Amino acid sequence: MLPLALGILALPLLAAAHHARPEPYGDRFALHARVDDAASASVRTTGRGTVEAYGTVSGRKQWTYAREGRRPLVLLSAPGHAVTLWDDGLVTDTARGGVRWHRAVPGLGTPQAHGGAGALRPLDGGARMLAVITPHRIAAYRTADGDLRWTLPAREDCAFDPARTARRGHTLLVAQPCRDRATAWTAQLVAVDDLGRVTPRRTPLGNDLPGAPEPPARPAAHAKTAP
């Protein structure tokens, strides 16, 4: 009987210890009550180190997200998504239901050194795919679940410049300046889209969720890009 009694007495202590554990990644997410226009939200960062969503019709606060001891640097807002780059190099996606996913991006290092400018770029009109651009590589994630779909390393002795990009149709052009000044300018510019680097006769794997209908075929790439 004594072991049973001790076990019963220990249950409240175990429950308290469980609730006292810090959330992974220092997450602090608060869903605010009486929100009737959740389908439409305006998301922004604040000087208090939080990401906040407000109803575009009512102006009411929908949710607040913060990470203990961390500061948001860049916010990419798209329908149903609030993708944030934090000062420790972590990327998160948040919605009204909470934090969808966290991704520690290799090579992002300390983005506060350059403010994270240009590091987050959508790869299609609906932001179904997200590019995280670092000097050493471009990594593409599916925003629905944070799945890593493809990566592209920078050319040797060259580095991507996240702040120098341009969009042309469905293609994102990213500057890749090289140390050797004799390098042709065509080698210092890379074209990517949601399926990866744009090259002739490529055979990409696609990015749809398992079980999703097969998307219509897209036109083949005709423009030849430098290696």
mmCIF file of N, CA and C in Angstrom, residues 108-160:
data_model
loop_
_atom_site.group_PDB
_atom_site.id
_atom_site.type_symbol
_atom_site.label_atom_id
_atom_site.label_comp_id
_atom_site.label_asym_id
_atom_site.label_seq_id
_atom_site.Cartn_x
_atom_site.Cartn_y
_atom_site.Cartn_z
ATOM 1 N N LEU A 108 23.105 29.917 -42.408
ATOM 2 C CA LEU A 108 22.510 31.232 -42.162
ATOM 3 C C LEU A 108 23.346 32.024 -41.171
ATOM 4 N N GLY A 109 24.035 31.300 -40.278
ATOM 5 C CA GLY A 109 24.972 31.944 -39.364
ATOM 6 C C GLY A 109 24.287 32.951 -38.467
ATOM 7 N N THR A 110 24.828 34.158 -38.430
ATOM 8 C CA THR A 110 24.272 35.228 -37.600
ATOM 9 C C THR A 110 23.653 36.277 -38.514
ATOM 10 N N PRO A 111 22.382 36.109 -38.869
ATOM 11 C CA PRO A 111 21.762 37.019 -39.839
ATOM 12 C C PRO A 111 21.651 38.444 -39.348
ATOM 13 N N GLN A 112 21.774 38.671 -38.014
ATOM 14 C CA GLN A 112 21.660 40.041 -37.534
ATOM 15 C C GLN A 112 22.794 40.916 -38.052
ATOM 16 N N ALA A 113 23.889 40.284 -38.527
ATOM 17 C CA ALA A 113 25.009 41.065 -39.051
ATOM 18 C C ALA A 113 24.593 41.867 -40.277
ATOM 19 N N HIS A 114 23.654 41.338 -41.074
ATOM 20 C CA HIS A 114 23.180 42.068 -42.250
ATOM 21 C C HIS A 114 21.676 42.300 -42.195
ATOM 22 N N GLY A 115 21.076 42.069 -41.034
ATOM 23 C CA GLY A 115 19.653 42.321 -40.872
ATOM 24 C C GLY A 115 18.754 41.313 -41.547
ATOM 25 N N GLY A 116 19.342 40.280 -42.136
ATOM 26 C CA GLY A 116 18.538 39.263 -42.802
ATOM 27 C C GLY A 116 17.895 39.740 -44.083
ATOM 28 N N ALA A 117 18.359 40.868 -44.625
ATOM 29 C CA ALA A 117 17.725 41.452 -45.806
ATOM 30 C C ALA A 117 17.717 40.464 -46.967
ATOM 31 N N GLY A 118 16.528 40.202 -47.506
ATOM 32 C CA GLY A 118 16.392 39.362 -48.685
ATOM 33 C C GLY A 118 16.494 37.876 -48.449
ATOM 34 N N ALA A 119 16.642 37.442 -47.197
ATOM 35 C CA ALA A 119 16.863 36.018 -46.938
ATOM 36 C C ALA A 119 15.633 35.169 -47.230
ATOM 37 N N LEU A 120 14.431 35.726 -47.089
ATOM 38 C CA LEU A 120 13.191 34.982 -47.328
ATOM 39 C C LEU A 120 12.559 35.456 -48.627
ATOM 40 N N ARG A 121 12.382 34.526 -49.563
ATOM 41 C CA ARG A 121 11.789 34.878 -50.853
ATOM 42 C C ARG A 121 10.761 33.827 -51.260
ATOM 43 N N PRO A 122 9.529 34.238 -51.596
ATOM 44 C CA PRO A 122 8.566 33.261 -52.118
ATOM 45 C C PRO A 122 8.978 32.831 -53.517
ATOM 46 N N LEU A 123 8.701 31.569 -53.844
ATOM 47 C CA LEU A 123 9.083 31.036 -55.150
ATOM 48 C C LEU A 123 7.894 30.867 -56.087
ATOM 49 N N ASP A 124 6.698 31.227 -55.625
ATOM 50 C CA ASP A 124 5.520 31.201 -56.489
ATOM 51 C C ASP A 124 4.516 32.208 -55.955
ATOM 52 N N GLY A 125 3.467 32.447 -56.727
ATOM 53 C CA GLY A 125 2.509 33.478 -56.366
ATOM 54 C C GLY A 125 1.778 33.227 -55.062
ATOM 55 N N GLY A 126 1.501 31.977 -54.730
ATOM 56 C CA GLY A 126 0.778 31.659 -53.511
ATOM 57 C C GLY A 126 1.668 31.342 -52.336
ATOM 58 N N ALA A 127 2.976 31.544 -52.490
ATOM 59 C CA ALA A 127 3.955 31.241 -51.436
ATOM 60 C C ALA A 127 3.852 29.787 -50.986
ATOM 61 N N ARG A 128 3.581 28.883 -51.922
ATOM 62 C CA ARG A 128 3.592 27.454 -51.593
ATOM 63 C C ARG A 128 5.009 26.969 -51.332
ATOM 64 N N MET A 129 5.975 27.648 -51.970
ATOM 65 C CA MET A 129 7.380 27.307 -51.791
ATOM 66 C C MET A 129 8.139 28.553 -51.352
ATOM 67 N N LEU A 130 9.066 28.346 -50.423
ATOM 68 C CA LEU A 130 9.841 29.440 -49.842
ATOM 69 C C LEU A 130 11.323 29.188 -50.060
ATOM 70 N N ALA A 131 12.033 30.203 -50.541
ATOM 71 C CA ALA A 131 13.489 30.125 -50.656
ATOM 72 C C ALA A 131 14.115 30.865 -49.485
ATOM 73 N N VAL A 132 15.055 30.202 -48.819
ATOM 74 C CA VAL A 132 15.868 30.845 -47.790
ATOM 75 C C VAL A 132 17.271 30.968 -48.381
ATOM 76 N N ILE A 133 17.693 32.203 -48.619
ATOM 77 C CA ILE A 133 18.943 32.457 -49.327
ATOM 78 C C ILE A 133 20.032 32.828 -48.330
ATOM 79 N N THR A 134 21.109 32.080 -48.341
ATOM 80 C CA THR A 134 22.282 32.366 -47.527
ATOM 81 C C THR A 134 23.465 32.551 -48.470
ATOM 82 N N PRO A 135 24.574 33.089 -48.000
ATOM 83 C CA PRO A 135 25.726 33.244 -48.898
ATOM 84 C C PRO A 135 26.210 31.928 -49.510
ATOM 85 N N HIS A 136 26.048 30.823 -48.782
ATOM 86 C CA HIS A 136 26.614 29.554 -49.244
ATOM 87 C C HIS A 136 25.640 28.678 -50.018
ATOM 88 N N ARG A 137 24.331 28.863 -49.813
ATOM 89 C CA ARG A 137 23.375 28.005 -50.510
ATOM 90 C C ARG A 137 21.986 28.631 -50.505
ATOM 91 N N ILE A 138 21.154 28.118 -51.409
ATOM 92 C CA ILE A 138 19.726 28.431 -51.419
ATOM 93 C C ILE A 138 18.997 27.155 -51.032
ATOM 94 N N ALA A 139 18.122 27.243 -50.043
ATOM 95 C CA ALA A 139 17.327 26.096 -49.607
ATOM 96 C C ALA A 139 15.857 26.417 -49.830
ATOM 97 N N ALA A 140 15.119 25.477 -50.412
ATOM 98 C CA ALA A 140 13.701 25.688 -50.713
ATOM 99 C C ALA A 140 12.853 24.776 -49.842
ATOM 100 N N TYR A 141 11.845 25.357 -49.189
ATOM 101 C CA TYR A 141 10.970 24.625 -48.279
ATOM 102 C C TYR A 141 9.524 24.726 -48.749
ATOM 103 N N ARG A 142 8.788 23.638 -48.566
ATOM 104 C CA ARG A 142 7.351 23.650 -48.822
ATOM 105 C C ARG A 142 6.671 24.250 -47.598
ATOM 106 N N THR A 143 5.946 25.342 -47.780
ATOM 107 C CA THR A 143 5.407 26.061 -46.628
ATOM 108 C C THR A 143 4.300 25.288 -45.914
ATOM 109 N N ALA A 144 3.653 24.350 -46.588
ATOM 110 C CA ALA A 144 2.568 23.604 -45.949
ATOM 111 C C ALA A 144 3.054 22.815 -44.743
ATOM 112 N N ASP A 145 4.293 22.283 -44.821
ATOM 113 C CA ASP A 145 4.793 21.458 -43.726
ATOM 114 C C ASP A 145 6.268 21.690 -43.407
ATOM 115 N N GLY A 146 6.908 22.648 -44.086
ATOM 116 C CA GLY A 146 8.312 22.922 -43.814
ATOM 117 C C GLY A 146 9.270 21.910 -44.394
ATOM 118 N N ASP A 147 8.799 21.061 -45.295
ATOM 119 C CA ASP A 147 9.651 20.022 -45.872
ATOM 120 C C ASP A 147 10.702 20.647 -46.785
ATOM 121 N N LEU A 148 11.959 20.234 -46.612
ATOM 122 C CA LEU A 148 13.041 20.710 -47.473
ATOM 123 C C LEU A 148 12.940 19.996 -48.817
ATOM 124 N N ARG A 149 12.781 20.778 -49.907
ATOM 125 C CA ARG A 149 12.558 20.180 -51.222
ATOM 126 C C ARG A 149 13.823 20.148 -52.074
ATOM 127 N N TRP A 150 14.633 21.189 -52.011
ATOM 128 C CA TRP A 150 15.884 21.170 -52.765
ATOM 129 C C TRP A 150 16.843 22.211 -52.209
ATOM 130 N N THR A 151 18.128 22.014 -52.502
ATOM 131 C CA THR A 151 19.155 22.985 -52.128
ATOM 132 C C THR A 151 20.051 23.236 -53.331
ATOM 133 N N LEU A 152 20.637 24.412 -53.359
ATOM 134 C CA LEU A 152 21.559 24.783 -54.433
ATOM 135 C C LEU A 152 22.773 25.458 -53.810
ATOM 136 N N PRO A 153 23.941 24.817 -53.839
ATOM 137 C CA PRO A 153 25.136 25.456 -53.277
ATOM 138 C C PRO A 153 25.672 26.534 -54.204
ATOM 139 N N ALA A 154 26.337 27.510 -53.619
ATOM 140 C CA ALA A 154 26.967 28.555 -54.423
ATOM 141 C C ALA A 154 28.179 27.984 -55.151
ATOM 142 N N ARG A 155 28.506 28.589 -56.253
ATOM 143 C CA ARG A 155 29.684 28.195 -57.014
ATOM 144 C C ARG A 155 30.943 28.440 -56.180
ATOM 145 N N GLU A 156 31.967 27.634 -56.401
ATOM 146 C CA GLU A 156 33.220 27.787 -55.656
ATOM 147 C C GLU A 156 33.794 29.188 -55.855
ATOM 148 N N ASP A 157 34.232 29.795 -54.751
ATOM 149 C CA ASP A 157 34.787 31.152 -54.737
ATOM 150 C C ASP A 157 33.744 32.218 -55.065
ATOM 151 N N CYS A 158 32.476 31.852 -54.966
ATOM 152 C CA CYS A 158 31.387 32.804 -55.174
ATOM 153 C C CYS A 158 30.431 32.704 -53.984
ATOM 154 N N ALA A 159 29.540 33.661 -53.861
ATOM 155 C CA ALA A 159 28.575 33.651 -52.760
ATOM 156 C C ALA A 159 27.292 34.331 -53.213
ATOM 157 N N PHE A 160 26.167 33.771 -52.792
ATOM 158 C CA PHE A 160 24.888 34.403 -53.098
ATOM 159 C C PHE A 160 24.735 35.683 -52.282
#
